[in-house]
CSV table of C-alpha atoms in Angstrom, one decimal:
chain,number,residue,atom,x,y,z
X,1,MET,CA,3.0,-16.5,-19.2
X,2,ARG,CA,2.8,-15.1,-15.7
X,3,ILE,CA,-0.4,-13.6,-14.4
X,4,LEU,CA,-0.3,-10.7,-11.9
X,5,TRP,CA,-3.1,-8.7,-10.3
X,6,ARG,CA,-3.9,-5.0,-9.6
X,7,LEU,CA,-6.8,-4.0,-7.3
X,8,ILE,CA,-7.9,-0.4,-6.9
X,9,LYS,CA,-10.9,1.8,-6.3
X,10,LYS,CA,-13.2,1.9,-9.3
X,11,ALA,CA,-13.0,5.7,-9.4
X,12,LEU,CA,-9.3,5.5,-10.1
X,13,LYS,CA,-9.5,2.8,-12.8
X,14,ALA,CA,-8.5,5.1,-15.7
X,15,GLU,CA,-5.1,5.9,-14.1
X,16,ALA,CA,-4.6,2.4,-12.7
X,17,PHE,CA,-1.3,1.9,-14.5
X,18,SER,CA,0.0,5.5,-14.6
X,19,GLY,CA,2.1,5.2,-11.4
X,20,GLU,CA,0.7,8.6,-10.4
X,21,GLY,CA,-0.5,7.6,-6.9
X,22,ALA,CA,2.9,6.2,-6.0
X,23,LEU,CA,4.6,9.1,-7.7
X,24,LEU,CA,2.7,11.5,-5.3
X,25,ALA,CA,2.8,9.6,-2.1
X,26,GLY,CA,5.6,7.1,-2.3
X,27,GLY,CA,5.2,3.5,-1.1
X,28,ARG,CA,7.0,0.6,0.5
X,29,TRP,CA,9.3,0.2,-2.6
X,30,ASN,CA,9.4,3.8,-4.0
X,31,LEU,CA,10.2,7.3,-2.9
X,32,ALA,CA,7.7,10.0,-3.7
X,33,GLY,CA,8.7,11.3,-7.1
X,34,THR,CA,9.2,7.8,-8.5
X,35,PRO,CA,6.2,6.5,-10.5
X,36,VAL,CA,5.6,2.8,-10.0
X,37,VAL,CA,2.6,0.4,-10.0
X,38,TYR,CA,2.1,-2.3,-7.4
X,39,LEU,CA,0.9,-5.7,-8.5
X,40,SER,CA,0.5,-9.0,-6.7
X,41,GLU,CA,1.0,-12.6,-7.7
X,42,SER,CA,-2.6,-13.5,-6.8
X,43,LEU,CA,-5.9,-11.6,-6.5
X,44,SER,CA,-6.2,-12.7,-2.9
X,45,LEU,CA,-2.8,-11.2,-2.0
X,46,ALA,CA,-3.7,-8.0,-3.9
X,47,ALA,CA,-6.9,-7.8,-1.8
X,48,LEU,CA,-5.0,-8.3,1.5
X,49,GLU,CA,-2.5,-5.7,0.5
X,50,LEU,CA,-5.2,-3.2,-0.1
X,51,PHE,CA,-7.4,-4.2,2.8
X,52,VAL,CA,-4.8,-3.5,5.5
X,53,HIS,CA,-4.8,0.2,4.5
X,54,LEU,CA,-8.6,0.7,4.4
X,55,PRO,CA,-10.7,2.3,7.1
X,56,VAL,CA,-14.1,0.7,7.9
X,57,ALA,CA,-15.8,3.5,6.0
X,58,ALA,CA,-14.3,2.1,2.8
X,59,ARG,CA,-16.9,-0.7,2.8
X,60,ARG,CA,-19.0,1.5,0.6
X,61,ILE,CA,-16.3,2.0,-2.0
X,62,GLU,CA,-16.4,0.1,-5.3
X,63,PHE,CA,-13.3,-1.7,-6.4
X,64,VAL,CA,-12.1,-3.2,-9.6
X,65,SER,CA,-9.4,-5.8,-10.4
X,66,PHE,CA,-7.1,-6.0,-13.4
X,67,GLU,CA,-5.5,-9.2,-14.6
X,68,VAL,CA,-2.1,-8.5,-16.0
X,69,ARG,CA,-0.5,-11.1,-18.3
X,70,VAL,CA,3.3,-10.9,-18.5
X,71,PRO,CA,4.9,-12.7,-21.4
X,72,ASP,CA,7.7,-15.1,-20.5
X,73,ALA,CA,10.1,-13.0,-22.6
X,74,VAL,CA,9.7,-10.0,-20.2
X,75,LYS,CA,12.6,-9.7,-17.8
X,76,ILE,CA,11.7,-9.7,-14.1
X,77,ASP,CA,14.3,-8.8,-11.5
X,78,ASP,CA,14.3,-10.3,-8.0
X,79,LEU,CA,15.1,-8.2,-4.9
X,80,ASP,CA,17.8,-10.2,-3.2
X,81,GLU,CA,16.5,-10.8,0.3
X,82,ALA,CA,20.0,-10.3,1.7
X,83,ARG,CA,19.6,-6.6,0.7
X,84,LEU,CA,16.5,-6.2,2.8
X,85,PRO,CA,17.0,-4.0,5.8
X,86,LYS,CA,16.0,-5.4,9.1
X,87,VAL,CA,13.2,-2.8,9.3
X,88,TRP,CA,11.7,-3.6,5.9
X,89,ARG,CA,8.3,-4.6,7.4
X,90,GLU,CA,7.9,-1.7,9.7
X,91,GLU,CA,5.4,1.1,9.7
X,92,PRO,CA,5.8,3.9,8.8
X,93,VAL,CA,7.5,2.6,5.7
X,94,PRO,CA,11.3,2.8,6.1
X,95,GLU,CA,13.2,5.0,3.7
X,96,GLU,CA,15.6,2.2,3.1
X,97,THR,CA,13.1,0.1,1.2
X,98,GLN,CA,11.8,3.1,-0.7
X,99,LYS,CA,15.4,3.8,-1.9
X,100,LEU,CA,15.9,0.2,-3.0
X,101,GLY,CA,12.9,0.3,-5.3
X,102,SER,CA,13.6,3.9,-6.6
X,103,GLU,CA,17.2,3.0,-7.4
X,104,TRP,CA,15.9,-0.1,-9.3
X,105,VAL,CA,13.5,2.1,-11.3
X,106,LYS,CA,16.2,4.5,-12.2
X,107,SER,CA,18.5,1.6,-13.4
X,108,GLY,CA,15.9,0.7,-16.0
X,109,ALA,CA,17.1,-2.9,-15.6
X,110,ALA,CA,13.7,-4.6,-16.0
X,111,LEU,CA,9.9,-4.0,-16.3
X,112,LEU,CA,9.2,-5.7,-13.0
X,113,LEU,CA,10.8,-6.2,-9.6
X,114,ARG,CA,9.7,-9.1,-7.5
X,115,VAL,CA,9.6,-8.1,-3.8
X,116,PRO,CA,8.3,-9.9,-0.7
X,117,SER,CA,4.9,-9.0,0.7
X,118,VAL,CA,4.8,-7.4,4.1
X,119,VAL,CA,1.4,-8.9,4.7
X,120,VAL,CA,2.4,-12.5,3.8
X,121,PRO,CA,6.2,-12.5,3.5
X,122,ILE,CA,6.5,-15.8,1.7
X,123,GLU,CA,4.4,-14.5,-1.1
X,124,ARG,CA,5.4,-11.9,-3.7
X,125,ASN,CA,4.4,-8.5,-4.9
X,126,PHE,CA,5.7,-6.8,-8.0
X,127,VAL,CA,6.8,-3.3,-8.6
X,128,LEU,CA,6.1,-2.3,-12.2
X,129,ASN,CA,8.0,0.5,-13.9
X,130,PRO,CA,5.3,2.1,-16.2
X,131,ALA,CA,8.0,4.0,-18.1
X,132,HIS,CA,10.0,0.9,-19.1
X,133,PRO,CA,10.0,0.1,-22.8
X,134,ASP,CA,8.7,-3.5,-22.2
X,135,TYR,CA,5.4,-2.1,-20.7
X,136,LYS,CA,3.8,-2.4,-24.1
X,137,ALA,CA,4.2,-6.2,-23.9
X,138,LEU,CA,1.8,-6.5,-21.0
X,139,LYS,CA,-1.8,-7.8,-21.7
X,140,ILE,CA,-4.1,-6.0,-19.3
X,141,SER,CA,-7.7,-7.1,-19.0
X,142,PRO,CA,-10.5,-4.6,-18.7
X,143,PRO,CA,-11.4,-3.9,-15.1
X,144,LYS,CA,-13.8,-6.4,-13.4
X,145,PRO,CA,-15.9,-5.5,-10.3
X,146,PHE,CA,-14.4,-6.7,-7.0
X,147,SER,CA,-15.9,-6.7,-3.5
X,148,PHE,CA,-14.6,-7.8,-0.1
X,149,ASP,CA,-16.5,-10.4,1.8
X,150,PRO,CA,-18.7,-8.5,4.3
X,151,ARG,CA,-17.3,-10.6,7.1
X,152,MET,CA,-13.9,-8.9,6.7
X,153,TRP,CA,-15.4,-5.6,7.9
X,154,LYS,CA,-16.3,-6.9,11.3
């Protein structure tokens, strides 16, 4: 069984797996209009992925983490690194990467797509298609409080 992690603001915990945030705003691996949920292979990577987007004022925000257990029988697709555009790590997010993920969601090929982390490229994040039929196979823990080490805000 694979364990993945989701880290979000506590105020949003009820919709943590709806894909609504990515649906509205888009993300690195999805165009706006495509609902997905972003997960990481470790809680520390999930924290880094979130932290790089936070302003200093966010130090007062409460966060929660979710442990997501993925049974071995659930299919996970890998994004072939040969398909990555040269600009895949750039900001603002390039449309080329958004199209790759959105096309994958539309294909319905698997519940999860393993993609490289922009923050730590040798580690992996996962794009979850919440509308995929295998979603019900996931075992999602209740949310647990999470806080960043105060030294990170300096």
